[in-house]
């Protein structure tokens, strides 16, 4: 059970939007699709949904070509948000669910459930234009899930959400995962990707640069990361003098460093104690998705640490 | 598995409800229906207003040369006024006496509408002086002058020794008859009358079809842009195909247009057809204005009108839909609809030509050209003699045209997804048309 994207290429005139992209999203997974603006995320998603046809390559769900998959199995939250502004919420959602092929009764039952989960029962009979932006986003999400699809394709579902609404959206993702749905979503907000995804793909200028499940992607970088913070010293300058340690970030809340394979991270802990500092954080871990992302897209995204020098090598994950 | 028509039906229902429930729709429809009924009742209303002005015009009459004769002169003037066939305003003559100056003051004061002073000139002929407040020559003055002329002639005849009883004989109307030089049968006369009725009917139906398409075509074009300007388009084409969407739009908006159309025309037609009864009920009399004569409306005419109405509307709806799918914003709809309006104006002129030359070669050709065939063939069916195969071919071409343009509109719409914002010109449409676009 999986969604397989195999060697898809799509050109618009001179411009190649997607070049030979292949990846697999296992059924029941939350799959993060990461990339900068214009990297080819939306085009890939439209191809997955059979809104666009690729020049070459194929998309299959459980072995069946996506063109043969009933529309009912697909849920789509497009990047361009939009609903009929003058239509009443309930009527609109039932219309869309039925248009996808759901029965009116099932859709009505699910609608009641979701409105309660999102705490927006009182908006049922309001027109969409009367709702706040956050609530409109929730309705937009419901428009993608109310017909009970198997595969949810969401283009930037977290953009424009405040922290409270983002938290509700993350909860809704969890609910869909409990129901065994497969979710593919694009984002450039790495915290959400880190929190939600079992697997990711990073696309850059139409090419896939990294893909695989999150843990193996992180491990494959070969980096060992230590995060340290001390009460009396924010910068911890002596770290620069330790052998085998390269400081990668100095943030107000911690200093992050790469530790060479083979050297023991505990030497850092010992050094800190020798300096007589109080340790509030010592963490041995893996690089964040954000770092992996920046490394793989060549660090062309503006960052506070100026990591534009990071290697551009493609990280291949078996 | 859900069938295609079920999706179309869902879209039709949504489009229909979205329009019919709009407050502006309800208000405009109600207003237009009221206007239609008022227009249909116009003759009766005018009559009622006239009847309301039943106050008679009172004219004071005095014979300054012979006051004693005044009463007799009034009765002869009266007789003439009653016989002149003008009935809209009664004129009452009343004998007065006294100095002319004083009587004039009374006219000024409004006691009388006018003052008629009779006198005799030295030759003995009657003279008349008619005074009103403003001195304008209105219909009342003209009628009084006519009666006065008659009175004067009677007076001259009497003075010439012609006995008043013989005068009636003199003024009796002569025998006067109208004849046709060509012998005609009853049937001829009937078909001639029918022809005139049919021409009038064809003209009215052409105008109806023309207005309907021009007005409601814009609804369709605007409705198609809706998904793009609402940005719900991507969801819609993920759930349904563009062809289903187009068909649903055209049928749904068409049904809403038809609803408004019927809500306006049915009350109007009923009011028009029952003018006689309404007039009878309110005025106690039938109006002179005839109710619409529907006897010329044969079964063929009704079927032809309904058939070409539906097909013509569908064809133009598909064109308007295609035009609408070329733009992304409501503001651009008016501009993009111009070619259809030109085509419609062109076909209206073609139908005017067909009206006077229903079976000319040009007309016969135009009756097959999809854009103007609805109007031209309808005209031909009503006033000309098209062969059955001609009608069948024209209808077949129309149906094919509807299918073709709906498919084209759907295709352009689908391409519109890729060309968000930018207004595609025809070249980009054909260019992208070759690109691979799903479903």
XYZ file of C-alpha atoms in Angstrom:
757
model
C 0.000 0.000 0.000
C 1.774 3.085 -1.145
C 1.723 6.076 -3.393
C 4.537 5.772 -5.902
C 5.811 8.698 -7.910
C 8.118 7.444 -10.633
C 10.370 9.568 -12.816
C 7.927 12.386 -13.442
C 9.034 15.293 -15.613
C 6.883 18.298 -16.526
C 7.850 21.236 -18.679
C 5.920 24.414 -19.403
C 7.319 25.725 -22.651
C 11.018 26.360 -21.982
C 10.705 25.950 -18.256
C 11.174 22.564 -16.618
C 9.103 22.658 -13.452
C 9.779 19.086 -12.349
C 12.666 16.912 -13.571
C 12.753 13.154 -13.079
C 11.233 13.147 -9.611
C 10.631 9.805 -7.888
C 9.575 9.033 -4.332
C 7.279 6.786 -2.388
C 4.844 7.647 0.355
C 3.773 4.632 2.367
C 0.085 4.306 3.165
C -0.767 5.712 6.556
C 2.292 7.951 6.599
C 2.512 11.664 6.964
C 4.843 12.692 4.208
C 6.456 16.127 4.165
C 7.278 17.711 0.879
C 9.821 20.435 1.421
C 11.165 23.023 -0.929
C 11.626 26.726 -1.462
C 9.055 28.777 -3.340
C 8.974 27.791 -6.992
C 10.859 24.539 -6.386
C 8.139 22.465 -8.076
C 6.061 21.376 -5.066
C 2.714 22.588 -6.399
C 3.335 21.155 -9.861
C 4.226 17.766 -8.357
C 1.104 17.804 -6.208
C -1.098 18.698 -9.159
C 0.452 15.825 -11.086
C -0.196 13.442 -8.186
C -3.857 14.557 -8.229
C -4.119 14.193 -12.016
C -4.943 17.869 -12.399
C -1.860 18.050 -14.602
C -0.409 15.235 -16.658
C 3.361 14.741 -16.594
C 5.321 14.692 -19.845
C 6.882 11.437 -18.730
C 6.643 9.273 -15.647
C 3.776 7.870 -13.663
C 1.915 8.084 -10.401
C 0.356 4.959 -8.924
C -1.668 4.255 -5.805
C -1.459 0.611 -4.737
C -0.296 -0.214 -8.219
C -3.176 1.496 -10.025
C -2.421 4.565 -12.157
C -3.724 7.754 -10.543
C -6.005 8.371 -13.546
C -7.990 5.256 -12.550
C -8.230 6.085 -8.859
C -11.769 7.310 -8.052
C -11.890 11.039 -7.290
C -13.433 10.218 -3.963
C -10.129 8.844 -2.653
C -8.341 12.155 -3.126
C -8.561 15.130 -0.812
C -6.936 18.396 -1.845
C -6.133 21.570 0.002
C -4.777 23.875 -2.704
C -2.325 26.636 -1.989
C -4.760 29.125 -3.488
C -7.394 29.029 -0.788
C -10.922 29.561 -1.955
C -14.530 28.773 -1.211
C -17.831 30.201 -2.367
C -17.923 33.281 -0.120
C -21.701 33.701 -0.118
C -22.509 30.074 0.546
C -23.450 28.862 4.019
C -20.697 26.749 5.636
C -22.750 23.607 6.112
C -24.318 23.713 2.657
C -20.969 24.375 1.015
C -19.153 21.526 2.753
C -21.948 19.047 2.053
C -21.983 20.151 -1.593
C -18.243 19.585 -1.998
C -18.332 16.259 -0.162
C -21.168 15.060 -2.379
C -19.393 16.336 -5.466
C -16.454 14.119 -4.531
C -18.926 11.257 -4.274
C -19.685 10.959 -0.557
C -23.233 10.274 0.569
C -25.078 13.202 2.115
C -25.676 11.232 5.317
C -22.042 10.259 5.925
C -20.871 13.771 5.123
C -23.411 15.276 7.525
C -22.317 12.935 10.344
C -18.631 13.682 9.758
C -19.335 17.392 9.501
C -20.925 17.457 12.959
C -17.932 15.651 14.382
C -15.367 17.947 12.785
C -17.186 21.161 13.696
C -17.107 20.042 17.315
C -13.457 19.047 17.130
C -12.584 22.489 15.753
C -14.936 24.260 18.179
C -16.781 26.035 15.389
C -20.265 24.526 15.694
C -21.773 28.024 15.937
C -20.456 28.820 12.457
C -22.479 26.110 10.778
C -25.125 28.416 9.360
C -22.893 31.400 8.677
C -21.761 32.419 5.261
C -18.081 31.778 4.633
C -17.370 35.492 4.085
C -18.612 36.184 7.626
C -15.936 33.994 9.224
C -12.540 35.010 10.553
C -9.528 34.062 8.483
C -8.512 31.292 10.862
C -11.973 29.767 10.791
C -12.076 30.019 7.006
C -8.867 27.962 6.942
C -10.509 25.310 9.076
C -13.467 25.183 6.722
C -10.997 24.911 3.861
C -9.431 21.910 5.584
C -12.852 20.328 6.077
C -13.538 20.836 2.376
C -10.563 18.559 1.740
C -11.410 15.790 4.230
C -15.180 15.625 4.581
C -15.654 13.075 1.811
C -13.354 10.741 3.757
C -10.502 10.482 1.226
C -7.673 7.947 1.484
C -4.939 10.251 0.237
C -4.782 13.841 1.424
C -2.707 16.238 -0.614
C -2.196 19.570 1.129
C -0.305 22.461 -0.304
C 1.087 24.671 2.473
C -1.591 23.811 5.050
C 0.149 25.811 7.780
C 0.730 29.048 5.927
C -1.093 31.942 7.488
C -2.180 30.067 10.623
C -1.636 31.567 14.046
C -0.081 29.275 16.701
C -3.470 28.316 18.163
C -4.921 27.367 14.791
C -1.678 25.673 13.773
C -1.914 23.509 16.887
C -5.491 22.561 15.954
C -4.347 21.742 12.448
C -1.576 19.496 13.819
C -4.213 17.759 15.925
C -6.366 17.288 12.845
C -3.385 15.728 11.069
C -3.070 13.319 13.965
C -6.742 12.419 13.680
C -6.380 11.700 9.963
C -3.347 9.541 10.694
C -5.289 7.597 13.338
C -7.891 6.941 10.664
C -5.154 5.437 8.525
C -5.089 8.144 5.873
C -2.017 8.941 3.834
C -1.069 12.604 4.003
C 1.302 14.423 1.696
C 1.828 18.043 2.565
C 4.181 20.720 1.423
C 5.647 23.299 3.706
C 8.632 25.439 4.339
C 7.942 25.595 8.043
C 10.344 23.016 9.372
C 9.004 22.806 12.932
C 5.762 21.365 11.638
C 7.572 18.964 9.360
C 9.798 17.863 12.239
C 6.806 17.351 14.484
C 4.587 15.497 12.018
C 6.454 13.662 9.307
C 7.575 10.087 9.188
C 9.117 10.659 5.779
C 10.165 13.667 3.735
C 11.294 14.677 0.306
C 13.211 17.853 -0.418
C 12.804 19.299 -3.882
C 15.029 22.009 -5.253
C 14.713 23.642 -8.675
C 12.544 20.806 -9.944
C 14.890 18.046 -8.769
C 14.543 15.813 -5.769
C 17.616 16.235 -3.583
C 16.731 14.230 -0.501
C 14.051 11.721 0.316
C 13.356 8.936 2.742
C 12.095 8.469 6.269
C 13.118 11.235 8.602
C 15.427 9.213 10.871
C 17.493 7.773 8.070
C 17.704 11.154 6.369
C 19.080 12.621 9.567
C 21.462 9.755 10.169
C 22.702 9.840 6.613
C 24.185 13.276 7.062
C 26.849 11.605 9.195
C 26.665 14.512 11.579
C 26.549 14.236 15.321
C 25.099 17.312 16.869
C 25.443 18.538 20.422
C 23.379 21.375 21.874
C 24.646 23.015 25.013
C 23.531 25.933 27.155
C 24.993 27.307 30.364
C 23.388 29.727 32.823
C 26.168 32.261 33.045
C 27.567 32.153 29.535
C 25.462 32.479 26.370
C 28.305 32.360 23.833
C 30.565 29.721 25.423
C 33.675 30.979 23.553
C 35.980 28.182 24.775
C 34.057 25.687 22.582
C 35.933 27.023 19.553
C 39.193 25.755 21.049
C 38.001 22.168 21.629
C 39.378 19.681 19.096
C 36.841 17.882 16.856
C 34.132 20.400 17.624
C 32.723 22.882 15.111
C 30.217 25.410 16.392
C 27.398 25.736 13.870
C 24.938 28.017 15.699
C 24.984 30.462 18.578
C 21.431 31.112 19.623
C 20.250 32.882 22.765
C 18.838 29.590 24.067
C 21.688 27.211 23.114
C 24.895 26.745 21.181
C 24.891 23.995 18.618
C 27.981 22.215 17.372
C 28.987 19.348 15.142
C 31.106 16.715 16.831
C 33.340 14.590 14.629
C 32.509 10.902 14.479
C 34.903 9.127 16.778
C 35.216 11.910 19.336
C 33.220 11.513 22.468
C 30.541 14.166 23.077
C 31.016 13.673 26.808
C 34.360 15.495 26.583
C 32.312 18.610 25.990
C 30.265 17.895 29.103
C 33.417 17.418 31.107
C 34.946 20.643 29.755
C 31.820 22.532 30.763
C 32.008 21.205 34.310
C 35.702 22.133 34.474
C 34.797 25.698 33.562
C 32.583 25.624 36.631
C 29.441 26.468 34.697
C 25.907 25.406 35.562
C 24.565 23.328 32.700
C 20.900 23.841 31.767
C 21.013 21.864 28.553
C 23.141 19.106 27.159
C 21.743 17.214 24.227
C 23.302 14.699 21.860
C 21.218 14.476 18.738
C 20.825 14.738 15.046
C 20.753 17.790 12.834
C 17.369 19.486 12.573
C 15.337 19.177 9.383
C 15.933 22.866 8.954
C 19.689 22.319 8.767
C 19.286 19.398 6.406
C 16.981 21.472 4.262
C 19.378 24.402 4.131
C 22.282 22.113 3.386
C 20.482 20.398 0.559
C 19.096 23.484 -1.159
C 22.467 25.200 -0.992
C 21.589 27.527 1.869
C 20.076 30.049 -0.455
C 17.394 30.827 2.054
C 18.307 33.773 4.214
C 19.220 32.635 7.713
C 20.391 34.326 10.861
C 23.558 32.264 10.955
C 24.690 32.770 7.399
C 24.979 29.117 6.521
C 25.304 29.828 2.822
C 28.628 28.027 2.903
C 27.022 24.699 3.727
C 27.781 21.899 1.246
C 25.484 21.520 -1.744
C 25.977 17.821 -2.078
C 22.965 15.688 -2.650
C 22.304 13.534 0.351
C 21.345 10.146 -0.999
C 19.345 7.880 1.235
C 18.860 4.278 0.247
C -19.528 4.532 -8.307
C -20.967 7.965 -8.802
C -22.225 8.715 -12.276
C -21.251 11.767 -14.234
C -24.769 13.202 -14.377
C -25.003 13.086 -10.599
C -22.095 15.519 -10.369
C -23.643 17.696 -13.063
C -26.904 17.656 -11.136
C -25.158 18.697 -7.892
C -23.529 21.613 -9.712
C -26.802 22.586 -11.413
C -28.565 22.621 -8.048
C -25.863 24.726 -6.413
C -25.736 27.241 -9.258
C -29.517 27.533 -9.349
C -29.873 28.013 -5.593
C -26.961 30.426 -5.360
C -28.667 32.707 -7.855
C -32.316 32.348 -6.976
C -31.646 32.985 -3.285
C -29.750 36.217 -3.878
C -31.595 39.178 -2.491
C -30.874 41.168 -5.656
C -32.416 38.387 -7.748
C -35.630 38.424 -5.714
C -35.885 42.218 -5.699
C -35.181 42.646 -9.410
C -37.525 39.831 -10.404
C -40.341 41.242 -8.295
C -39.821 44.754 -9.635
C -39.685 43.556 -13.232
C -42.845 41.485 -12.756
C -44.648 44.535 -11.377
C -43.421 46.629 -14.312
C -44.561 43.945 -16.772
C -48.045 43.819 -15.242
C -48.274 47.608 -15.218
C -47.223 47.773 -18.874
C -49.790 45.143 -19.802
C -52.448 47.107 -17.942
C -51.386 50.440 -19.428
C -54.396 50.833 -21.783
C -56.838 50.114 -18.958
C -54.979 52.444 -16.614
C -55.012 55.239 -19.176
C -58.744 54.653 -19.632
C -59.288 54.763 -15.884
C -57.403 58.044 -15.645
C -59.509 59.480 -18.436
C -62.691 58.265 -16.802
C -61.543 59.832 -13.576
C -61.543 63.195 -15.335
C -65.315 63.060 -15.832
C -65.814 66.728 -14.884
C -67.609 68.263 -17.819
C -66.385 71.425 -19.415
C -68.999 74.026 -18.757
C -69.334 76.777 -21.333
C -71.487 79.812 -20.739
C -73.433 80.838 -23.845
C -75.100 84.176 -24.425
C -76.746 85.653 -27.544
C -76.208 89.364 -27.078
C -78.324 90.266 -30.130
C -81.260 88.105 -29.143
C -81.026 86.718 -25.560
C -84.359 84.942 -25.971
C -82.949 82.781 -28.749
C -80.046 81.492 -26.584
C -81.851 78.389 -25.330
C -82.791 77.253 -28.822
C -79.281 77.800 -30.136
C -77.831 75.841 -27.210
C -80.034 72.832 -27.983
C -78.923 72.832 -31.638
C -75.234 73.212 -30.640
C -75.697 70.395 -28.137
C -77.165 68.144 -30.756
C -74.137 68.770 -32.944
C -71.620 68.269 -30.115
C -73.222 64.953 -29.232
C -73.116 63.836 -32.849
C -69.451 64.712 -33.543
C -68.287 61.309 -32.335
C -65.805 62.662 -29.831
C -66.756 61.211 -26.519
C -63.774 61.706 -24.261
C -64.948 64.898 -22.678
C -68.441 66.136 -22.165
C -69.200 69.784 -22.946
C -72.124 71.294 -21.123
C -73.571 74.497 -22.515
C -75.450 76.738 -20.193
C -77.411 79.900 -21.011
C -76.357 83.030 -19.154
C -77.200 86.684 -19.360
C -75.598 89.961 -18.410
C -72.804 92.184 -19.648
C -69.981 90.398 -21.464
C -67.369 92.016 -19.175
C -69.014 90.533 -16.119
C -69.291 87.110 -17.765
C -65.592 87.237 -18.669
C -64.760 87.895 -15.032
C -66.717 84.775 -14.148
C -64.557 82.762 -16.591
C -61.496 84.243 -14.922
C -62.874 83.313 -11.537
C -63.318 79.733 -12.740
C -67.101 79.610 -12.669
C -67.100 78.608 -16.340
C -64.397 77.063 -18.471
C -65.302 79.284 -21.351
C -67.702 81.858 -22.693
C -69.374 81.740 -26.121
C -70.863 85.048 -27.255
C -73.235 84.997 -30.235
C -74.082 88.094 -32.258
C -75.255 89.050 -35.714
C -73.168 91.027 -38.143
C -74.801 93.753 -40.272
C -75.469 91.183 -43.022
C -77.447 89.162 -40.489
C -74.974 86.258 -40.296
C -74.220 84.757 -36.899
C -70.834 85.668 -35.364
C -69.182 83.785 -32.535
C -66.680 84.925 -29.940
C -65.156 82.222 -27.768
C -63.298 83.282 -24.615
C -61.280 81.048 -22.298
C -58.915 81.911 -19.516
C -55.806 81.260 -21.569
C -57.235 81.707 -25.039
C -55.584 78.505 -26.334
C -57.147 76.534 -29.147
C -57.691 73.155 -27.573
C -59.971 70.299 -28.669
C -62.919 71.911 -26.891
C -62.483 75.107 -28.917
C -62.236 73.087 -32.136
C -65.393 71.152 -31.350
C -67.301 74.282 -30.491
C -66.118 75.935 -33.697
C -67.327 72.938 -35.672
C -70.745 73.037 -33.979
C -70.897 76.809 -34.481
C -70.180 76.438 -38.196
C -73.054 74.014 -38.445
C -75.358 76.310 -36.515
C -74.432 79.178 -38.807
C -75.221 77.142 -41.940
C -78.590 76.114 -40.471
C -79.306 79.753 -39.691
C -78.465 80.837 -43.242
C -80.649 78.097 -44.684
C -83.542 79.140 -42.457
C -83.138 82.746 -43.484
C -83.024 81.618 -47.134
C -86.415 80.052 -46.558
C -85.491 76.383 -46.172
C -87.828 74.720 -43.736
C -86.027 73.235 -40.647
C -87.700 69.842 -41.268
C -86.200 69.743 -44.785
C -82.797 70.665 -43.389
C -82.493 67.228 -41.745
C -82.983 65.713 -45.179
C -80.289 67.981 -46.649
C -77.758 66.925 -44.044
C -78.530 63.195 -44.208
C -75.330 61.266 -45.198
C -75.243 59.844 -48.732
C -74.893 56.168 -49.606
C -71.174 55.345 -49.801
C -69.760 51.880 -50.391
C -66.235 50.444 -50.755
C -65.616 47.552 -53.208
C -62.668 45.398 -54.265
C -61.990 45.021 -57.999
C -60.394 41.572 -57.507
C -62.568 38.706 -56.323
C -61.151 37.005 -53.213
C -62.180 33.904 -51.322
C -62.581 33.727 -47.580
C -59.492 31.504 -47.280
C -57.363 34.059 -49.118
C -58.420 36.770 -46.778
C -57.692 34.508 -43.815
C -54.170 33.564 -44.966
C -53.416 37.195 -45.711
C -54.443 38.105 -42.192
C -52.429 35.202 -40.819
C -49.367 36.346 -42.712
C -49.555 39.760 -41.160
C -50.093 38.270 -37.700
C -47.182 35.852 -38.226
C -44.854 38.637 -39.266
C -45.722 40.604 -36.162
C -45.381 37.481 -34.083
C -42.007 36.569 -35.625
C -40.794 40.088 -34.952
C -41.852 39.934 -31.296
C -40.372 36.454 -30.767
C -37.087 37.500 -32.429
C -36.819 40.430 -30.055
C -37.630 38.191 -27.085
C -34.937 35.684 -28.029
C -32.438 38.465 -28.719
C -32.971 40.183 -25.365
C -32.939 36.915 -23.451
C -29.586 35.863 -24.879
C -27.966 39.277 -24.459
C -29.117 39.651 -20.845
C -28.675 36.125 -19.533
C -25.536 35.379 -21.542
C -23.738 37.807 -19.241
C -24.924 35.790 -16.264
C -23.298 32.703 -17.712
C -20.012 34.460 -18.480
C -19.932 35.980 -15.001
C -20.811 32.655 -13.408
C -17.942 30.888 -15.111
C -15.409 33.420 -13.876
C -16.765 32.915 -10.369
C -14.626 29.878 -9.466
C -11.514 31.649 -10.637
C -12.184 34.861 -8.789
C -13.241 32.845 -5.712
C -10.165 30.659 -6.174
C -12.201 27.557 -5.480
C -11.429 26.353 -8.997
C -8.720 23.880 -8.049
C -10.982 22.099 -5.589
C -13.762 21.991 -8.150
C -11.619 20.472 -10.866
C -10.172 18.010 -8.408
C -13.674 16.819 -7.521
C -15.292 17.043 -10.950
C -14.237 17.418 -14.573
C -14.316 20.813 -16.318
C -16.937 19.483 -18.738
C -19.213 18.529 -15.851
C -18.595 21.933 -14.341
C -19.392 23.761 -17.593
C -22.531 21.729 -18.251
C -23.666 22.280 -14.661
C -23.000 26.004 -14.878
C -24.882 26.460 -18.134
C -27.865 24.384 -17.032
C -28.001 25.840 -13.530
C -27.677 29.483 -14.522
C -29.919 28.845 -17.534
C -32.589 27.464 -15.207
C -32.262 30.489 -12.909
C -32.519 32.784 -15.934
C -35.577 30.894 -17.130
C -37.122 31.215 -13.667
C -36.659 34.968 -13.691
C -37.867 35.132 -17.270
C -41.058 33.214 -16.482
C -41.632 35.153 -13.247
C -41.654 38.315 -15.342
C -43.426 37.212 -18.505
C -46.178 34.997 -17.071
C -47.792 37.686 -14.875
C -47.390 40.127 -17.748
C -48.966 37.755 -20.269
C -51.813 36.841 -17.924
C -52.488 40.516 -17.265
C -52.404 41.225 -20.982
C -54.730 38.348 -21.835
C -57.254 39.325 -19.178
C -57.301 43.047 -19.974
C -60.903 42.769 -21.128
C -62.057 41.236 -17.884
C -59.989 43.607 -15.763
C -61.381 46.587 -17.599
C -64.902 45.215 -17.205
C -64.434 44.711 -13.484
C -62.915 48.081 -12.730
C -64.374 50.371 -15.337
C -67.597 48.607 -16.164
C -66.638 48.700 -19.825
C -64.233 47.072 -22.279
C -61.317 49.187 -23.345
C -60.882 50.202 -26.919
C -57.313 48.782 -26.871
C -57.417 45.182 -28.027
C -55.807 42.469 -25.925
C -52.946 40.598 -27.629
C -54.419 38.482 -30.366
C -53.049 35.017 -29.713
C -55.122 33.272 -32.359
C -52.193 33.496 -34.792
C -50.027 31.434 -32.437
C -50.228 28.052 -34.105
C -48.843 24.844 -32.622
C -45.949 24.962 -35.117
C -45.072 28.464 -34.022
C -45.016 27.500 -30.346
C -42.859 24.405 -30.962
C -40.490 26.325 -33.247
C -40.123 29.132 -30.727
C -39.464 26.816 -27.777
C -37.049 24.683 -29.818
C -34.981 27.547 -31.189
C -35.207 29.384 -27.898
C -33.635 26.477 -26.008
C -31.045 25.654 -28.683
C -30.131 29.269 -29.382
C -29.786 29.991 -25.694
C -27.672 26.858 -25.177
C -25.361 27.763 -28.071
C -24.769 31.282 -26.889
C -24.523 30.119 -23.280
C -21.676 27.820 -24.321
C -19.980 30.713 -26.134
C -20.389 33.045 -23.180
C -19.063 30.286 -20.933
C -16.006 29.882 -23.148
C -15.434 33.630 -23.113
C -15.856 33.698 -19.345
C -13.266 30.980 -18.929
C -10.706 33.141 -20.732
C -10.610 35.720 -17.960
C -9.952 35.502 -14.236
C -11.669 38.596 -12.930
C -15.285 39.753 -13.011
C -14.184 43.174 -14.317
C -12.975 41.634 -17.561
C -16.226 39.833 -18.356
C -17.920 42.756 -20.091
C -15.028 43.204 -22.474
C -14.703 39.539 -23.351
C -18.451 39.283 -24.019
C -18.382 41.897 -26.784
C -17.926 39.435 -29.700
C -21.056 37.534 -28.678
C -23.018 40.749 -28.487
C -21.844 41.688 -31.969
C -22.840 38.247 -33.260
C -26.234 38.636 -31.647
C -26.793 42.094 -33.140
C -25.723 40.716 -36.522
C -28.182 37.849 -36.311
C -30.931 40.226 -35.304
C -30.375 42.204 -38.513
C -30.276 38.921 -40.412
C -33.642 38.044 -38.924
C -35.028 41.435 -39.993
C -33.876 40.647 -43.538
C -35.438 37.207 -43.249
C -38.682 38.793 -42.122
C -39.152 40.508 -45.471
C -37.347 37.868 -47.592
C -38.133 34.608 -45.801
C -37.275 32.337 -48.711
C -34.430 34.239 -50.398
C -31.193 32.317 -51.045
C -29.256 34.425 -48.536
C -31.870 33.735 -45.876
C -31.813 30.015 -46.628
C -28.027 29.965 -46.219
C -28.066 32.065 -43.034
C -30.609 29.667 -41.541
C -27.850 27.037 -41.398
C -25.096 29.228 -39.919
C -25.051 28.300 -36.208
C -24.616 31.788 -34.781
C -27.623 33.313 -36.534
C -29.674 30.221 -37.320
C -31.803 30.379 -34.140
C -33.253 33.759 -35.108
C -33.256 33.287 -38.884
C -34.717 29.777 -38.941
C -37.343 30.767 -36.385
C -38.340 33.641 -38.660
C -38.419 31.339 -41.685
C -40.618 28.795 -39.914
C -43.066 31.541 -38.957
C -43.274 33.550 -42.169
C -41.568 31.480 -44.882
C -41.788 28.017 -46.331
C -38.703 26.069 -45.250
C -38.501 22.426 -46.346
C -38.597 19.960 -43.433
C -35.033 18.831 -44.184
C -33.859 22.431 -43.945
C -35.296 22.767 -40.445
C -33.866 19.386 -39.424
C -30.393 20.256 -40.753
C -30.408 23.637 -39.053
C -31.359 22.019 -35.720
C -28.704 19.311 -36.147
C -25.972 21.895 -36.823
C -27.109 23.843 -33.753
C -26.947 20.786 -31.499
C -23.472 19.918 -32.793
C -22.445 23.540 -32.209
C -23.657 23.425 -28.604
C -21.672 20.231 -27.904
C -18.579 21.637 -29.598
C -18.595 24.951 -27.780
C -19.288 23.372 -24.371
C -16.272 21.102 -24.879
C -14.144 24.050 -26.026
C -15.231 26.156 -23.065
C -14.332 23.305 -20.695
C -10.945 23.002 -22.342
C -10.193 26.713 -22.090
C -11.358 26.645 -18.482
C -9.011 23.793 -17.668
C -6.119 25.666 -19.259
C -7.097 28.674 -17.162
C -5.846 26.750 -14.108
C -2.327 27.017 -15.453
C -2.654 30.589 -16.579
C -3.814 32.043 -13.313
C -4.083 35.797 -13.295
C -2.634 36.423 -16.744
C -5.309 36.872 -19.347
C -4.621 34.324 -22.042
C -4.929 35.447 -25.619
C -6.078 32.989 -28.244
C -2.498 32.095 -29.138
C -1.627 30.936 -25.633
C -4.867 28.994 -25.534
C -3.972 27.097 -28.677
C -0.389 26.703 -27.555
C -1.342 25.285 -24.188
C -4.057 23.335 -25.906
C -1.361 21.153 -27.383
C 0.241 20.640 -24.015
C -0.946 17.669 -22.047
C -3.739 18.600 -19.755
C -5.430 16.025 -17.592
C -8.986 14.786 -17.992
